């Protein structure tokens, strides 16, 4: 069965660039019809969709983060990545990766990784 | 404040039937599929209901979804203690060009 696992920077300082990777196992990131997404959840708050990339490299980002976000796919490593520039404390959250089908359909999810931005 | 409105909390006793609402507009629920997610404490969200009312494989038939106009609902029958979790609705919003989530509903099993 398909499994996703996040890894990357946990504690960051303001203005730095957040970098996370999601390793995909039990299936190929080249699967047609799906995109590869990032979603975040600030501590004690709700979910916020960040964006996605297809294996082709085609991307879409939520408008509020578009200027700071890059999502990319590494087909050779069967993984995809998130970069978020100029982070602030407001970017402190658990970051999840997930496979996306229809807009709003996310399955499965990674276990999530906490990123804390603090000076 | 979320574009999709959910009650912040809901509760019920074991065996009861509970419903959680998700209210939107013509730009989201009114024209898009609604999805529901269950987030158990300390874990990642899990897809519970797909395309308004379809249960993915492995989801008990105690869980059901419905949609009417610009609102959707999640119903849980035969409530169990393990159903205690946060529940989120999600949909695409044409006006925002964005996937949006409801603010979440914390379900307590008394």
Coordinates of C-alpha atoms in Angstrom, one line a residue:
Chain A
X1 CA 0.0 0.0 0.0
X2 CA 1.1 3.5 -0.7
X3 CA 2.9 5.3 2.1
X4 CA 4.2 8.8 2.5
X5 CA 6.9 10.0 4.9
X6 CA 7.9 13.6 5.5
X7 CA 11.4 14.7 6.6
X8 CA 13.3 18.0 6.9
X9 CA 14.0 21.0 9.0
X10 CA 12.3 21.1 12.3
X11 CA 13.5 24.4 14.0
X12 CA 14.0 27.4 11.9
X13 CA 14.7 31.2 12.3
X14 CA 12.6 33.9 10.7
X15 CA 13.5 34.8 7.1
X16 CA 15.0 31.3 6.4
X17 CA 13.7 28.9 3.8
X18 CA 11.8 25.9 4.9
X19 CA 12.7 22.7 3.1
X20 CA 10.8 19.4 3.4
X21 CA 10.8 16.2 1.5
X22 CA 8.1 13.5 1.2
X23 CA 9.3 10.0 0.3
X24 CA 6.7 7.9 -1.5
X25 CA 6.8 4.1 -1.0
X26 CA 4.6 1.2 -2.1
X27 CA 3.8 2.9 -5.4
X28 CA 5.2 5.2 -8.1
X29 CA 5.1 9.0 -8.0
X30 CA 4.6 8.7 -11.8
X31 CA 1.1 7.4 -11.4
X32 CA -1.3 9.1 -13.7
X33 CA -4.2 11.1 -12.5
X34 CA -2.8 12.1 -9.2
X35 CA -0.9 15.1 -7.9
X36 CA 1.4 15.4 -4.9
X37 CA 0.3 17.9 -2.3
X38 CA 1.4 19.7 0.9
X39 CA -1.1 20.7 3.6
X40 CA -0.2 22.3 6.9
X41 CA -1.9 22.7 10.3
X42 CA -0.8 25.3 12.9
X43 CA -0.8 24.0 16.4
X44 CA -4.3 23.7 17.7
X45 CA -5.8 25.0 14.5
X46 CA -7.3 23.8 11.3
X47 CA -6.0 22.5 7.9
X48 CA -4.6 24.7 5.2
X49 CA -3.8 23.4 1.7
X50 CA -0.5 24.7 0.3
X51 CA -0.4 23.3 -3.2
X52 CA 0.6 20.4 -5.5
X53 CA 2.8 19.2 -8.2
X54 CA 2.2 16.6 -10.9
X55 CA 5.0 14.2 -11.8
X56 CA 5.2 16.2 -15.0
X57 CA 6.3 19.2 -13.1
X58 CA 3.0 21.1 -13.5
X59 CA 2.2 22.9 -10.2
X60 CA -0.5 24.9 -8.5
X61 CA -0.3 26.9 -5.3
X62 CA -2.8 28.4 -3.0
X63 CA -3.0 32.1 -3.8
X64 CA -2.0 33.3 -0.3
X65 CA 1.3 31.5 -0.4
X66 CA 2.1 31.5 -4.1
X67 CA 4.9 34.1 -4.0
X68 CA 6.9 32.0 -1.4
X69 CA 6.2 28.4 -2.3
X70 CA 7.8 25.9 -4.6
X71 CA 6.8 22.2 -4.9
X72 CA 8.8 19.9 -7.0
X73 CA 8.9 16.2 -7.9
X74 CA 12.0 14.0 -8.1
X75 CA 10.9 11.1 -10.2
X76 CA 14.3 9.3 -9.9
X77 CA 14.0 9.2 -6.1
X78 CA 10.2 8.8 -6.0
X79 CA 9.8 11.8 -3.7
X80 CA 8.6 15.4 -3.8
X81 CA 9.6 18.5 -1.9
X82 CA 8.3 21.7 -0.5
X83 CA 10.2 24.9 -0.2
X84 CA 8.7 28.0 1.6
X85 CA 10.8 31.1 1.6
X86 CA 11.0 34.0 4.1
X87 CA 9.3 32.1 6.9
X88 CA 7.8 33.8 10.0
X89 CA 6.3 32.6 13.2
X90 CA 3.0 32.3 11.3
X91 CA 4.5 29.4 9.3
X92 CA 4.9 27.3 12.4
X93 CA 2.8 24.2 11.8
X94 CA 2.7 20.5 11.3
X95 CA 3.3 20.0 7.6
X96 CA 1.7 17.0 5.9
X97 CA 2.3 15.5 2.5
X98 CA -0.5 13.7 0.7
X99 CA -1.5 12.3 -2.7
X100 CA -4.3 14.3 -4.2
X101 CA -6.9 13.2 -6.7
X102 CA -9.9 15.4 -7.3
X103 CA -9.5 18.8 -5.7
X104 CA -10.0 18.2 -1.9
X105 CA -9.4 14.4 -2.1
X106 CA -6.3 13.6 -0.2
X107 CA -5.3 10.0 0.4
X108 CA -3.1 8.8 1.9
X109 CA -1.4 11.3 4.2
X110 CA 2.1 11.2 5.7
X111 CA 2.4 11.3 9.5
X112 CA 3.3 15.0 9.5
X113 CA 6.4 16.9 10.6
X114 CA 6.4 19.8 13.0
X115 CA 8.2 22.9 11.8
X116 CA 8.8 25.6 14.4
X117 CA 9.9 29.1 13.4
X118 CA 11.4 31.0 16.3
X119 CA 14.1 33.6 16.8
Chain B
X1 CA -12.5 32.4 9.8
X2 CA -13.0 29.5 7.4
X3 CA -15.1 29.8 4.2
X4 CA -16.7 26.5 5.1
X5 CA -18.5 26.8 8.4
X6 CA -18.6 23.9 10.9
X7 CA -19.7 23.9 14.5
X8 CA -16.6 23.9 16.7
X9 CA -17.9 21.1 18.8
X10 CA -20.4 18.2 18.9
X11 CA -21.1 15.4 21.4
X12 CA -23.1 12.3 21.9
X13 CA -23.3 9.2 24.0
X14 CA -22.3 5.7 22.9
X15 CA -24.8 4.3 20.4
X16 CA -26.3 7.6 19.5
X17 CA -26.4 9.2 16.1
X18 CA -24.6 12.5 15.6
X19 CA -24.5 14.8 12.6
X20 CA -21.9 17.5 11.8
X21 CA -22.7 20.2 9.4
X22 CA -20.6 22.1 6.9
X23 CA -22.0 25.3 5.4
X24 CA -20.6 26.9 2.3
X25 CA -21.7 28.9 -0.7
X26 CA -22.5 28.6 -4.4
X27 CA -18.8 28.9 -5.2
X28 CA -17.7 25.9 -3.3
X29 CA -20.1 23.3 -1.9
X30 CA -22.8 24.4 -4.4
X31 CA -20.7 23.3 -7.3
X32 CA -18.0 21.0 -6.0
X33 CA -17.7 17.7 -4.3
X34 CA -17.4 17.7 -0.5
X35 CA -14.9 15.5 1.3
X36 CA -14.7 14.6 5.0
X37 CA -11.6 13.8 7.1
X38 CA -11.3 12.3 10.5
X39 CA -8.3 13.3 12.6
X40 CA -7.7 11.2 15.7
X41 CA -5.7 12.9 18.5
X42 CA -2.0 13.2 17.6
X43 CA -2.4 11.7 14.2
X44 CA -2.7 12.7 10.5
X45 CA -6.1 13.3 9.0
X46 CA -7.7 10.3 7.2
X47 CA -10.2 10.4 4.3
X48 CA -13.6 9.4 5.6
X49 CA -16.1 10.4 2.9
X50 CA -15.3 11.1 -0.7
X51 CA -17.4 12.9 -3.4
X52 CA -20.2 13.9 -0.9
X53 CA -21.3 10.5 0.1
X54 CA -18.9 7.7 -0.9
X55 CA -17.0 5.7 1.8
X56 CA -13.5 4.6 0.9
X57 CA -12.6 1.0 1.4
X58 CA -12.3 0.2 5.1
X59 CA -14.5 3.0 6.4
X60 CA -17.4 1.6 8.5
X61 CA -20.9 2.1 7.2
X62 CA -21.7 3.9 10.4
X63 CA -20.3 7.0 8.7
X64 CA -22.3 8.6 5.9
X65 CA -22.2 11.9 4.0
X66 CA -24.8 14.0 2.3
X67 CA -25.0 17.2 0.4
X68 CA -27.9 19.6 -0.3
X69 CA -27.4 22.9 -2.1
X70 CA -24.6 24.8 -0.3
X71 CA -24.5 22.6 2.8
X72 CA -23.1 19.2 3.6
X73 CA -23.4 16.9 6.6
X74 CA -21.5 14.0 8.1
X75 CA -23.6 11.5 10.1
X76 CA -22.1 9.0 12.5
X77 CA -24.5 6.3 13.8
X78 CA -23.9 3.8 16.6
X79 CA -21.4 6.3 18.2
X80 CA -18.3 4.7 19.7
X81 CA -15.6 6.0 22.0
X82 CA -13.0 5.6 19.2
X83 CA -15.0 8.1 17.1
X84 CA -13.8 10.9 19.4
X85 CA -11.8 13.0 17.0
X86 CA -11.7 16.2 15.0
X87 CA -13.7 16.2 11.7
X88 CA -13.0 18.4 8.8
X89 CA -15.0 19.1 5.6
X90 CA -13.2 20.2 2.4
X91 CA -14.1 21.4 -1.1
X92 CA -12.8 23.3 -4.0
X93 CA -13.8 27.0 -4.2
X94 CA -14.1 28.4 -7.7
X95 CA -14.0 32.0 -6.6
X96 CA -10.9 31.6 -4.5
X97 CA -9.3 29.1 -6.9
X98 CA -8.4 27.2 -3.8
X99 CA -9.0 24.0 -1.8
X100 CA -10.7 25.1 1.4
X101 CA -11.2 23.3 4.6
X102 CA -13.8 23.9 7.3
X103 CA -12.6 25.0 10.7
X104 CA -13.1 21.5 12.1
X105 CA -15.5 20.0 14.6
X106 CA -14.3 18.4 17.8
X107 CA -16.5 15.4 18.6
X108 CA -16.7 14.2 22.2
X109 CA -18.2 10.9 23.1
X110 CA -19.7 11.3 26.6

